[in-house]
Coordinates of C-alpha atoms in Angstrom, one line a residue:
Chain A
M1022 CA -16.7 -1.0 -38.4
I1023 CA -13.5 -1.8 -40.1
M1024 CA -12.3 -5.1 -39.0
P1025 CA -10.3 -8.0 -40.4
D1026 CA -12.2 -11.2 -41.2
S1027 CA -10.3 -13.1 -38.7
T1028 CA -11.2 -11.3 -35.4
L1029 CA -11.7 -14.0 -33.0
L1030 CA -9.3 -16.7 -34.3
N1031 CA -7.3 -18.4 -31.8
F1032 CA -8.9 -18.6 -28.4
D1033 CA -6.1 -20.1 -26.6
S1034 CA -3.4 -17.5 -27.5
N1035 CA -5.6 -14.7 -26.8
I1036 CA -4.5 -13.1 -23.5
I1037 CA -7.3 -10.6 -23.5
Q1038 CA -10.7 -11.7 -24.7
V1039 CA -13.5 -9.0 -24.6
K1040 CA -17.0 -9.6 -25.9
N1041 CA -19.9 -7.0 -25.9
L1042 CA -18.3 -5.2 -23.0
V1043 CA -20.5 -2.2 -21.8
K1044 CA -19.9 0.3 -19.2
K1045 CA -22.4 2.9 -18.3
F1046 CA -22.4 5.6 -15.9
G1047 CA -26.0 6.5 -15.2
H1048 CA -27.5 7.3 -18.7
F1049 CA -24.0 7.9 -20.2
T1050 CA -22.4 5.0 -22.1
A1051 CA -18.7 5.2 -21.7
N1052 CA -17.9 1.8 -23.4
D1053 CA -20.5 0.7 -26.0
N1054 CA -20.3 -3.0 -26.8
L1055 CA -16.6 -3.4 -27.0
T1056 CA -15.4 -6.7 -28.8
F1057 CA -11.8 -7.3 -29.3
H1058 CA -8.9 -9.6 -28.4
V1059 CA -5.2 -9.3 -27.8
E1060 CA -2.8 -12.1 -28.6
K1061 CA 0.0 -13.2 -26.4
G1062 CA 3.1 -11.2 -27.0
E1063 CA 1.4 -8.6 -29.0
I1064 CA 1.9 -4.9 -28.9
F1065 CA -1.6 -3.7 -28.9
G1066 CA -2.2 0.1 -29.5
F1067 CA -5.4 1.6 -27.9
L1068 CA -6.1 4.8 -29.6
G1069 CA -8.8 7.5 -29.3
A1070 CA -9.4 11.1 -28.7
N1071 CA -9.7 12.3 -25.1
G1072 CA -12.9 11.1 -23.6
A1073 CA -13.4 8.5 -26.1
G1074 CA -13.5 5.9 -23.4
K1075 CA -9.9 4.4 -23.4
T1076 CA -9.4 5.0 -19.7
T1077 CA -12.6 3.5 -18.8
A1078 CA -11.9 0.3 -20.7
I1079 CA -8.4 0.0 -19.2
R1080 CA -9.6 0.4 -15.8
Q1081 CA -12.2 -2.4 -16.2
L1082 CA -9.4 -4.6 -17.6
C1083 CA -7.1 -3.8 -14.7
G1084 CA -10.0 -4.9 -12.2
L1085 CA -10.5 -1.2 -11.0
L1086 CA -13.9 -0.8 -12.3
A1087 CA -16.8 -3.2 -12.4
P1088 CA -18.2 -3.4 -16.0
T1089 CA -22.0 -3.2 -16.6
S1090 CA -22.4 -6.1 -18.9
G1091 CA -20.6 -8.3 -21.4
Q1092 CA -17.8 -10.9 -21.1
A1093 CA -14.0 -10.2 -20.6
T1094 CA -11.1 -12.4 -19.6
V1095 CA -7.7 -11.0 -18.9
A1096 CA -4.8 -13.6 -18.7
G1097 CA -7.4 -16.2 -18.4
I1098 CA -9.2 -14.6 -15.5
D1099 CA -12.8 -13.3 -15.7
I1100 CA -12.8 -9.7 -14.8
F1101 CA -16.4 -10.0 -13.8
K1102 CA -15.9 -12.8 -11.3
N1103 CA -12.4 -12.3 -10.0
P1104 CA -11.3 -8.7 -10.5
E1105 CA -8.8 -9.0 -7.6
K1106 CA -7.0 -11.9 -9.1
V1107 CA -6.5 -10.0 -12.4
K1108 CA -4.4 -7.6 -10.4
E1109 CA -1.6 -10.2 -9.7
R1110 CA -1.2 -10.9 -13.4
I1111 CA -0.8 -7.4 -14.9
G1112 CA 1.5 -4.6 -14.7
Y1113 CA 0.6 -1.0 -15.0
M1114 CA 2.4 2.0 -15.9
S1115 CA 0.8 5.6 -16.2
Q1116 CA 1.9 8.7 -18.0
R1117 CA 3.1 10.2 -14.5
F1118 CA 5.6 7.2 -14.0
S1119 CA 4.6 7.2 -10.3
L1120 CA 7.8 6.4 -8.8
Y1121 CA 8.5 8.1 -5.6
D1122 CA 11.0 11.0 -5.7
D1123 CA 12.2 10.8 -2.1
L1124 CA 13.1 7.0 -2.5
T1125 CA 16.2 5.7 -4.1
V1126 CA 16.2 3.8 -7.4
W1127 CA 16.7 0.5 -5.5
E1128 CA 14.0 1.5 -2.8
N1129 CA 11.5 2.0 -5.5
L1130 CA 12.0 -1.3 -7.0
R1131 CA 12.0 -3.1 -3.8
F1132 CA 8.7 -1.2 -2.9
Y1133 CA 7.0 -2.4 -6.1
G1134 CA 8.3 -5.9 -5.8
G1135 CA 7.2 -5.9 -2.1
I1136 CA 3.6 -4.9 -2.7
Y1137 CA 3.3 -7.8 -5.2
G1138 CA 4.3 -10.1 -2.4
L1139 CA 7.8 -11.2 -4.0
S1140 CA 10.4 -12.6 -1.7
N1141 CA 13.5 -10.5 -0.9
K1142 CA 15.7 -12.7 -2.9
I1143 CA 13.6 -12.4 -6.0
I1144 CA 13.2 -8.7 -5.7
K1145 CA 17.0 -8.4 -5.3
D1146 CA 17.9 -10.5 -8.3
R1147 CA 15.4 -9.0 -10.5
A1148 CA 16.0 -5.4 -9.4
D1149 CA 19.8 -6.0 -10.1
Y1150 CA 18.8 -7.4 -13.5
F1151 CA 16.9 -4.3 -14.6
I1152 CA 19.4 -1.8 -12.9
N1153 CA 22.3 -3.3 -14.8
K1154 CA 20.3 -3.7 -18.0
L1155 CA 19.4 0.0 -17.9
G1156 CA 23.2 0.8 -17.1
M1157 CA 22.1 2.4 -13.8
G1158 CA 24.5 0.4 -11.6
K1159 CA 25.9 3.7 -10.2
S1160 CA 22.8 5.2 -9.6
R1161 CA 21.3 2.4 -7.5
N1162 CA 21.3 4.5 -4.3
T1163 CA 20.6 7.8 -5.8
L1164 CA 17.3 9.5 -4.9
L1165 CA 14.8 9.4 -7.8
R1166 CA 14.4 13.1 -7.9
D1167 CA 18.2 13.3 -9.0
I1168 CA 17.6 10.9 -11.9
P1169 CA 16.8 12.2 -15.6
L1170 CA 13.4 11.9 -16.8
G1171 CA 14.1 9.4 -19.5
W1172 CA 15.7 7.0 -16.9
K1173 CA 12.8 7.4 -14.6
Q1174 CA 10.5 6.2 -17.4
K1175 CA 12.5 3.3 -18.1
L1176 CA 12.6 2.5 -14.4
A1177 CA 8.8 2.9 -14.0
F1178 CA 8.6 0.3 -16.9
S1179 CA 10.9 -2.0 -15.1
A1180 CA 9.0 -1.7 -11.9
A1181 CA 5.8 -2.7 -13.7
L1182 CA 7.7 -5.7 -15.1
L1183 CA 9.3 -6.7 -11.7
H1184 CA 6.5 -9.4 -11.1
H1185 CA 6.7 -10.8 -14.4
P1186 CA 3.2 -10.0 -15.4
N1187 CA 1.6 -11.5 -18.4
I1188 CA 0.4 -8.2 -19.7
V1189 CA 1.5 -4.6 -19.1
F1190 CA -1.0 -1.8 -19.4
M1191 CA 0.6 1.6 -20.3
D1192 CA -1.5 4.6 -20.3
E1193 CA 0.5 7.3 -22.5
P1194 CA 3.8 6.1 -21.2
T1195 CA 5.8 8.6 -23.3
G1196 CA 4.1 11.8 -22.3
G1197 CA 6.5 14.7 -22.0
V1198 CA 9.5 12.6 -23.1
D1199 CA 12.0 13.8 -25.9
P1200 CA 11.9 11.9 -29.3
V1201 CA 15.3 10.2 -28.7
T1202 CA 14.3 8.7 -25.4
R1203 CA 11.1 7.8 -26.7
R1204 CA 12.7 5.8 -29.4
Q1205 CA 14.8 4.0 -26.8
F1206 CA 11.7 3.4 -24.7
W1207 CA 10.1 1.7 -27.7
E1208 CA 13.1 -0.6 -28.1
M1209 CA 12.5 -1.6 -24.4
I1210 CA 8.8 -2.3 -25.3
Y1211 CA 9.9 -4.5 -28.3
Q1212 CA 12.2 -6.4 -26.2
T1213 CA 9.6 -7.0 -23.5
A1214 CA 7.1 -8.2 -26.0
E1215 CA 9.7 -10.6 -27.6
E1216 CA 9.9 -12.1 -24.2
G1217 CA 6.2 -13.0 -24.5
I1218 CA 4.8 -10.3 -22.3
T1219 CA 1.9 -8.7 -24.0
I1220 CA 1.7 -4.8 -24.3
F1221 CA -1.5 -3.0 -24.2
V1222 CA -0.6 0.8 -24.7
T1223 CA -2.5 3.9 -25.2
T1224 CA -0.9 7.0 -26.9
H1225 CA -1.4 10.2 -28.6
Y1226 CA 1.5 9.9 -30.8
M1227 CA 0.6 8.6 -34.2
D1228 CA 4.2 7.6 -35.0
E1229 CA 4.1 5.4 -32.0
A1230 CA 0.7 3.9 -33.2
E1231 CA 2.6 2.6 -36.2
Y1232 CA 5.0 0.7 -34.0
C1233 CA 2.2 -1.5 -32.6
N1234 CA 1.3 -4.8 -34.1
R1235 CA -2.4 -4.0 -34.2
I1236 CA -4.2 -0.9 -33.2
S1237 CA -7.8 -0.2 -32.2
I1238 CA -9.3 3.3 -32.7
M1239 CA -12.2 4.3 -30.3
V1240 CA -14.6 7.1 -31.0
D1241 CA -17.4 8.0 -28.6
G1242 CA -17.1 4.9 -26.6
R1243 CA -17.1 2.4 -29.5
I1244 CA -14.2 0.7 -31.4
V1245 CA -14.5 2.0 -34.9
A1246 CA -11.5 0.3 -36.4
L1247 CA -9.1 -2.6 -35.4
D1248 CA -6.4 -4.0 -37.6
T1249 CA -2.7 -3.7 -38.3
P1250 CA -1.6 -0.1 -38.9
K1251 CA -0.7 -1.0 -42.5
A1252 CA -4.0 -2.6 -43.3
L1253 CA -5.9 0.4 -41.8
V1254 CA -3.9 2.9 -43.9
K1255 CA -4.6 0.8 -47.0
K1256 CA -8.2 0.2 -46.3
L1257 CA -8.9 4.0 -45.8
K1258 CA -6.6 4.9 -48.6
A1259 CA -4.8 7.2 -46.2
R1260 CA -1.1 8.2 -46.2
N1261 CA -0.5 7.4 -42.6
I1262 CA -2.0 6.6 -39.3
N1263 CA -2.5 10.1 -38.5
E1264 CA -4.7 10.5 -41.4
V1265 CA -6.7 7.4 -40.6
F1266 CA -7.2 8.7 -37.1
I1267 CA -8.4 12.1 -38.2
M1268 CA -10.8 10.6 -40.9
L1269 CA -12.3 8.2 -38.5
A1270 CA -12.6 10.7 -35.5
R1271 CA -14.2 13.3 -37.8
K1272 CA -16.7 10.9 -39.6
E1273 CA -18.3 10.1 -36.3
Chain B
M1461 CA 1.0 -9.1 5.1
K1462 CA 4.6 -8.9 3.7
A1463 CA 3.3 -6.5 1.1
F1464 CA 1.8 -4.4 3.8
I1465 CA 5.0 -4.3 5.8
Q1466 CA 6.8 -3.2 2.7
F1467 CA 4.2 -0.5 2.2
L1468 CA 4.7 0.8 5.9
K1469 CA 8.4 1.0 5.3
K1470 CA 8.0 3.1 2.4
E1471 CA 5.7 5.4 4.3
F1472 CA 8.3 5.8 7.0
Y1473 CA 11.0 6.8 4.4
H1474 CA 8.6 9.5 3.1
I1475 CA 8.2 10.9 6.6
F1476 CA 11.7 10.8 7.8
R1477 CA 13.1 12.2 4.6
D1478 CA 10.9 15.2 4.7
P1479 CA 12.2 18.0 6.9
R1480 CA 8.9 19.6 7.1
S1481 CA 7.1 16.5 8.4
L1482 CA 9.9 15.9 10.9
M1483 CA 9.5 19.6 12.1
I1484 CA 5.9 19.2 12.7
L1485 CA 6.2 15.7 14.2
F1486 CA 9.0 16.2 16.6
A1487 CA 10.1 19.9 17.0
M1488 CA 6.6 21.6 17.1
P1489 CA 5.1 19.7 20.0
L1490 CA 8.3 20.6 22.2
V1491 CA 8.4 24.1 21.1
Q1492 CA 4.7 24.7 21.5
L1493 CA 4.6 23.0 24.9
L1494 CA 7.5 25.2 26.2
L1495 CA 5.9 28.2 24.6
F1496 CA 2.4 27.7 26.2
G1497 CA 3.8 26.4 29.3
T1498 CA 6.2 29.2 30.2
V1499 CA 5.5 32.3 28.0
I1500 CA 1.9 32.4 27.5
K1501 CA 0.2 32.6 30.9
T1502 CA -3.1 33.7 32.2
E1503 CA -1.9 33.8 35.9
I1504 CA -0.2 37.0 37.1
N1505 CA 3.3 37.1 38.7
D1506 CA 5.0 40.4 39.6
A1507 CA 2.7 42.6 37.7
E1508 CA 4.1 46.2 37.9
I1509 CA 1.6 48.5 39.6
A1510 CA 1.5 52.2 40.8
I1511 CA -0.2 53.5 43.9
W1512 CA -1.5 57.0 44.7
D1513 CA -2.2 57.1 48.4
K1514 CA -3.9 60.4 49.1
S1515 CA -4.8 59.3 52.6
R1516 CA -1.5 57.7 54.0
D1517 CA -3.0 56.2 57.1
I1518 CA -2.9 52.9 58.8
S1519 CA -5.5 51.2 56.7
T1520 CA -4.0 52.2 53.4
Q1521 CA -0.7 51.0 54.6
K1522 CA -2.0 47.7 55.6
L1523 CA -3.9 47.3 52.5
T1524 CA -0.9 48.2 50.4
N1525 CA 1.2 45.7 52.2
K1526 CA -1.3 43.1 51.7
I1527 CA -1.5 43.7 48.1
L1528 CA 2.3 43.8 47.5
S1529 CA 2.9 40.7 49.7
S1530 CA 0.4 38.6 47.6
G1531 CA 3.2 38.0 45.1
Y1532 CA 1.1 39.0 42.1
F1533 CA 2.2 42.7 42.1
K1534 CA 5.3 44.8 42.3
L1535 CA 5.2 48.4 43.4
A1536 CA 7.0 50.1 40.5
K1537 CA 6.0 53.7 41.4
I1538 CA 4.4 55.9 43.9
I1539 CA 2.5 58.8 42.2
Q1540 CA 1.3 62.0 43.8
S1541 CA -1.0 63.7 41.1
E1542 CA -3.7 63.1 38.6
P1543 CA -1.6 63.6 35.4
E1544 CA 0.7 61.1 36.5
I1545 CA -1.7 58.4 36.1
D1546 CA -1.9 59.0 32.3
T1547 CA 1.9 59.6 32.0
E1548 CA 2.6 56.2 33.7
F1549 CA 0.2 54.3 31.6
R1550 CA 1.5 55.8 28.5
K1551 CA 5.0 54.6 29.3
G1552 CA 3.3 51.1 29.2
K1553 CA 5.1 49.4 31.9
I1554 CA 2.6 49.9 34.6
K1555 CA -0.6 47.9 34.1
L1556 CA -2.6 48.8 37.0
I1557 CA -2.9 51.9 39.3
I1558 CA -4.6 51.9 42.8
V1559 CA -5.8 55.2 44.1
F1560 CA -6.9 55.5 47.8
D1561 CA -9.1 58.4 48.5
Y1562 CA -8.8 61.0 51.3
N1563 CA -9.5 59.8 54.9
F1564 CA -9.5 56.4 53.9
D1565 CA -9.2 54.9 57.4
K1566 CA -11.5 57.4 59.1
R1567 CA -14.4 56.9 56.8
L1568 CA -13.9 53.2 56.8
T1569 CA -14.0 53.1 60.6
N1570 CA -16.7 55.7 61.1
E1571 CA -18.9 55.1 58.1
G1572 CA -18.1 51.5 57.2
K1573 CA -17.2 52.5 53.7
A1574 CA -14.2 54.1 51.9
S1575 CA -13.2 54.8 48.3
V1576 CA -10.5 53.0 46.5
Q1577 CA -10.2 53.3 42.8
I1578 CA -8.6 50.7 40.6
I1579 CA -7.4 51.7 37.2
A1580 CA -6.2 49.3 34.8
D1581 CA -4.6 49.6 31.4
A1582 CA -7.1 47.7 29.2
S1583 CA -5.2 47.9 26.0
D1584 CA -4.7 44.2 27.0
P1585 CA -8.2 43.5 28.2
N1586 CA -7.7 40.0 29.3
N1587 CA -4.9 40.8 31.4
A1588 CA -6.6 43.9 32.8
T1589 CA -9.6 41.9 33.8
I1590 CA -7.3 39.3 35.6
L1591 CA -5.4 42.2 37.4
V1592 CA -8.6 44.0 38.6
N1593 CA -10.1 40.6 39.9
Y1594 CA -7.0 39.9 41.8
V1595 CA -6.8 43.2 43.4
E1596 CA -10.5 43.1 44.2
S1597 CA -10.3 39.8 46.0
I1598 CA -7.4 41.1 48.0
I1599 CA -9.4 44.1 49.0
N1600 CA -12.5 42.0 50.0
D1601 CA -10.3 39.8 52.0
F1602 CA -8.9 42.7 53.8
L1603 CA -12.4 44.1 54.6
R1604 CA -13.3 40.8 55.9
V1605 CA -10.5 40.6 58.3
K1606 CA -10.9 44.1 59.2
N1607 CA -14.6 43.8 60.1
D1608 CA -13.7 40.7 62.0
M1609 CA -16.5 38.5 61.0
N1610 CA -19.1 41.2 61.4
I1611 CA -20.3 40.3 58.0
G1612 CA -22.3 37.1 58.2
L1613 CA -21.6 35.9 54.7
Q1614 CA -18.0 34.9 54.0
P1615 CA -17.4 33.4 50.7
Q1616 CA -14.4 31.0 50.8
M1617 CA -13.2 30.3 47.4
R1618 CA -11.3 27.3 46.4
M1619 CA -10.4 26.5 42.8
F1620 CA -10.8 22.7 43.0
Y1621 CA -8.6 20.6 40.6
N1622 CA -6.4 23.5 39.7
E1623 CA -6.0 25.2 43.0
E1624 CA -3.5 27.6 41.8
M1625 CA -5.4 28.4 38.5
K1626 CA -2.3 27.2 36.7
S1627 CA -2.8 27.9 33.0
V1628 CA -0.4 25.1 32.0
Y1629 CA -3.3 22.7 33.2
M1630 CA -5.3 23.9 30.5
F1631 CA -2.5 24.1 27.9
V1632 CA -1.3 20.5 28.1
P1633 CA -4.5 18.9 27.2
G1634 CA -5.3 21.6 24.5
L1635 CA -1.9 21.3 23.0
M1636 CA -2.5 17.5 22.7
A1637 CA -5.6 18.2 20.8
I1638 CA -3.9 20.5 18.4
I1639 CA -0.9 18.5 17.8
L1640 CA -2.9 15.2 17.3
M1641 CA -5.2 17.0 15.0
L1642 CA -2.2 18.3 12.9
I1643 CA -0.6 15.0 12.7
S1644 CA -3.4 12.7 12.3
A1645 CA -5.7 14.8 10.3
M1646 CA -3.7 17.3 8.4
M1647 CA -0.6 15.3 7.8
T1648 CA -2.5 12.2 6.7
S1649 CA -4.8 14.1 4.3
I1650 CA -1.8 15.7 2.7
S1651 CA 0.1 12.3 2.5
L1652 CA -2.9 10.6 1.0
T1653 CA -3.6 13.4 -1.6
K1654 CA 0.1 13.4 -2.5
E1655 CA -0.3 9.8 -3.8
S1656 CA -3.3 10.9 -5.9
E1657 CA -1.6 14.1 -7.1
L1658 CA 1.6 12.2 -8.2
G1659 CA -0.3 9.4 -9.8
S1660 CA 0.9 6.7 -7.7
M1661 CA -2.4 6.0 -6.2
E1662 CA -3.5 4.4 -9.5
I1663 CA -0.4 2.2 -9.4
L1664 CA -1.2 1.1 -5.8
L1665 CA -4.9 0.4 -6.8
V1666 CA -3.9 -1.8 -9.6
S1667 CA -1.5 -3.8 -7.4
P1668 CA -2.8 -6.7 -5.3
L1669 CA -3.0 -4.5 -2.2
R1670 CA -6.6 -4.0 -1.2
P1671 CA -7.8 -0.2 -0.9
A1672 CA -8.3 -0.8 2.8
Q1673 CA -4.7 -1.9 3.1
I1674 CA -3.6 1.3 1.1
I1675 CA -5.4 3.5 3.4
L1676 CA -4.4 1.8 6.6
G1677 CA -0.8 1.7 5.4
K1678 CA -0.9 5.4 4.8
V1679 CA -2.5 6.4 8.2
L1680 CA -0.9 3.8 10.6
P1681 CA 2.6 5.5 10.7
Y1682 CA 1.0 8.8 11.5
A1683 CA -1.2 7.2 14.2
L1684 CA 2.0 5.9 15.8
L1685 CA 3.9 9.0 15.7
A1686 CA 0.9 11.1 16.9
F1687 CA 0.5 8.7 19.8
L1688 CA 4.3 8.9 20.6
D1689 CA 3.8 12.8 20.5
A1690 CA 0.9 12.6 22.9
I1691 CA 2.9 10.6 25.3
V1692 CA 5.8 12.9 25.3
I1693 CA 3.3 16.0 25.8
I1694 CA 1.8 14.2 28.8
R1695 CA 5.1 13.2 30.2
M1696 CA 6.7 16.7 29.8
G1697 CA 3.5 18.3 31.1
K1698 CA 3.9 16.2 34.3
N1699 CA 7.7 16.4 34.6
I1700 CA 8.3 19.9 33.7
F1701 CA 5.1 21.8 34.6
G1702 CA 3.8 19.4 37.1
V1703 CA 0.3 18.8 35.3
P1704 CA -1.0 15.9 37.3
I1705 CA -2.5 12.6 36.1
I1706 CA -4.8 11.7 38.8
G1707 CA -7.0 9.3 36.9
S1708 CA -6.2 6.0 35.0
R1709 CA -3.4 6.4 32.6
L1710 CA -4.6 3.4 30.5
L1711 CA -8.0 5.3 30.1
L1712 CA -6.1 8.4 29.3
F1713 CA -4.1 6.6 26.6
L1714 CA -7.2 4.8 25.3
E1715 CA -9.1 8.2 25.1
T1716 CA -6.1 9.6 23.3
L1717 CA -6.0 6.7 20.8
F1718 CA -9.7 7.3 20.2
F1719 CA -9.2 10.9 19.4
I1720 CA -6.4 10.0 17.0
I1721 CA -8.7 7.6 15.2
T1722 CA -11.4 10.4 15.0
A1723 CA -8.8 12.7 13.6
L1724 CA -7.4 10.1 11.1
S1725 CA -10.9 9.5 9.7
L1726 CA -11.3 13.4 9.2
G1727 CA -8.0 13.2 7.3
I1728 CA -9.2 10.4 5.3
F1729 CA -12.5 12.1 4.6
I1730 CA -10.7 15.2 3.5
S1731 CA -8.5 13.2 1.0
T1732 CA -11.7 11.9 -0.6
I1733 CA -12.9 15.4 -1.2
T1734 CA -9.8 16.6 -3.0
N1735 CA -6.8 15.4 -5.0
S1736 CA -4.8 18.5 -4.4
Q1737 CA -2.3 18.6 -1.5
L1738 CA -2.6 22.3 -1.2
V1739 CA -6.4 22.1 -1.0
A1740 CA -6.1 19.4 1.6
M1741 CA -3.8 21.5 3.7
M1742 CA -6.2 24.6 3.4
I1743 CA -9.1 22.6 4.4
S1744 CA -7.3 21.1 7.4
A1745 CA -6.1 24.3 8.5
V1746 CA -9.3 26.1 8.4
A1747 CA -11.8 23.5 9.1
L1748 CA -9.8 21.5 11.6
I1749 CA -7.1 23.3 13.3
L1750 CA -8.6 26.7 13.7
P1751 CA -11.8 25.3 15.5
T1752 CA -9.6 23.1 17.6
I1753 CA -8.0 26.1 18.9
L1754 CA -10.9 28.5 19.0
L1755 CA -14.0 26.4 19.6
S1756 CA -12.8 23.6 21.7
G1757 CA -12.8 25.4 24.9
F1758 CA -9.0 25.3 24.9
I1759 CA -8.4 29.1 24.9
F1760 CA -11.9 30.6 25.2
P1761 CA -14.5 29.2 27.4
I1762 CA -17.5 27.7 25.5
D1763 CA -20.0 29.1 28.0
N1764 CA -19.1 32.7 27.1
M1765 CA -19.6 32.1 23.5
P1766 CA -22.6 33.3 21.4
W1767 CA -25.2 30.6 21.1
I1768 CA -24.4 29.9 17.6
L1769 CA -20.7 29.2 18.3
Q1770 CA -21.6 27.1 21.4
F1771 CA -23.9 25.1 19.0
L1772 CA -21.1 24.9 16.4
S1773 CA -18.5 23.7 19.1
N1774 CA -20.5 20.5 19.4
I1775 CA -19.0 19.2 16.0
V1776 CA -15.5 20.0 17.1
P1777 CA -14.2 16.7 18.1
A1778 CA -11.5 18.4 20.3
K1779 CA -14.2 19.8 22.4
W1780 CA -15.2 16.3 23.6
F1781 CA -11.7 15.1 23.8
L1782 CA -10.7 18.0 26.2
I1783 CA -13.7 17.3 28.4
A1784 CA -12.8 13.8 28.6
I1785 CA -9.1 14.0 29.2
K1786 CA -9.3 16.9 31.6
N1787 CA -11.8 14.8 33.7
I1788 CA -9.3 12.0 33.7
M1789 CA -6.2 13.9 34.3
L1790 CA -7.3 16.6 36.7
K1791 CA -10.3 15.1 38.4
G1792 CA -9.3 11.3 38.1
L1793 CA -12.8 10.4 36.9
G1794 CA -13.4 7.2 34.9
L1795 CA -15.4 6.0 32.0
V1796 CA -18.5 6.0 34.0
V1797 CA -18.3 9.8 33.6
I1798 CA -16.8 10.4 30.3
W1799 CA -18.7 7.7 28.4
K1800 CA -20.8 10.4 26.8
E1801 CA -17.8 12.2 25.3
T1802 CA -16.3 8.9 24.1
L1803 CA -19.5 7.9 22.4
V1804 CA -19.6 11.3 20.6
L1805 CA -16.0 10.7 19.3
L1806 CA -17.0 7.2 18.3
I1807 CA -20.1 8.3 16.5
M1808 CA -18.1 11.0 14.6
T1809 CA -15.5 8.5 13.5
V1810 CA -18.1 6.0 12.2
V1811 CA -20.0 8.7 10.2
L1812 CA -16.6 10.1 8.8
L1813 CA -15.4 6.5 7.8
V1814 CA -18.8 5.7 6.2
A1815 CA -18.9 8.9 4.3
S1816 CA -15.1 8.4 3.2
I1817 CA -15.9 4.8 1.9
R1818 CA -18.9 6.1 -0.1
R1819 CA -16.9 9.0 -1.6
F1820 CA -13.9 6.7 -2.3
K1821 CA -16.2 4.2 -4.2
I1822 CA -17.7 7.1 -6.3
R1823 CA -14.3 8.4 -7.2
L1824 CA -13.2 4.8 -8.4
E1825 CA -16.2 4.6 -10.7

């Protein structure tokens, strides 16, 4: 395993702390002894081929799936003991954006604020903040089906941030989006991270992996590499992350 | 709780902004009720018949008058020859032809028997059977009067609970079963699979809403609207078509609610089998709606079915629901009589919900 020496350094600032996490489905081991941590405000890239076990890991961290063994805390909460509590502290955004086409921009935000139990006042203030920030003031009462894809994606991200989560899990958030919009979207991610919100992101785009503070690469249910993109490129004497990924995935 | 109300609100937006949902929820029950109630009838009014009277005597005259004054038949043509029978049927308007044989009155008086032939156009077999039965019963009645109680055995038929054999009495409960099935099972299964198909189910599951809240939030609006539809159908049935509600209204509503819950659990169960709206719709249509129409006893009597279909009809919830609400509405019976049907629905609901929870858990893992 390619790891920096200081893997488990600062416990207090670690927003995600995972030790020997195992998830088995019958005889199949989907996650084999995962150990890693994510620091507060970090953009953490979670890479791996399809079927490597990324989704399984994320689902456990989100409290959707009970782990088989190990230890893990998310935002200071033990996911073994209190998976429901974890849900209040995290945001989630998936590839499919998951906003409702037959609801307006404002209704979508109000809905997502509402299911997190925010008060009407807070929902309104925060929704206004995001709508203005995205320059969507005029589209506030437009049905989502009439909104361009790039805006939908940013809006989905805003919806995931509405309840001020400590961490946002993003499962391939830029799937099917053009390069310019992707670029803009990553600027939004950076801004969010600067505000102290941790970003846990999976992606298939290797240029996006380079935007992350640190990345982990999963192969067959195990983490085979975890470091900053630069360090990984250097260690494996590769030209870029794309090469790193291919080298690691092939080797296994 | 607040989160749950927000969820319900969203669900109502979905329903009220979808023209197709609105059609099924509000237009369809009305249109179907009016269609079933007025157009499709199993009773006969003014069916056009022809008569070939070879005898032309007092008895045939009396019998003809009796038949025509019954209100069921209208004399459209008097025919005189054999070939005309064929010609008239081919024209299609005349559904039944009565032929009195020669010397009808003489033979009837002297020998105590005479020949009358009833020929029906059986290209519509149901209708033909009904017409023939009507004529037969009128002729029998005529003979009884004529023989003036000479026959010891006199069947006096009365159709209890639906004296006039009004088909609308059957259609109102049957229609309720279909509409409730459509809304509570089909529409909820589609609405639930839609969330999975769009990927929003993931987001909902990651939110602090519990899975049970999500499911309840999805099905509750449909339950409410289905119940509303049921009330509209019952009221329209009573006010427009005069379908009585002899028994307890409370019991009728409770039984309806019960059936809605059974249908909802069917809808939930279907949504645990598939993630595709289209598949959910197909399963609902073939596995739920068709049996509700064909095997529930709504249109075809269960007693006349082959044993295998009779056996199958037991797993159709609508069968039990129909028995129960007909007993309440038309006979005025109480829970003492319909507890068995209610229990069957209850057992179905529990089995479906347990199966759904299991499947739901498997899918999460």
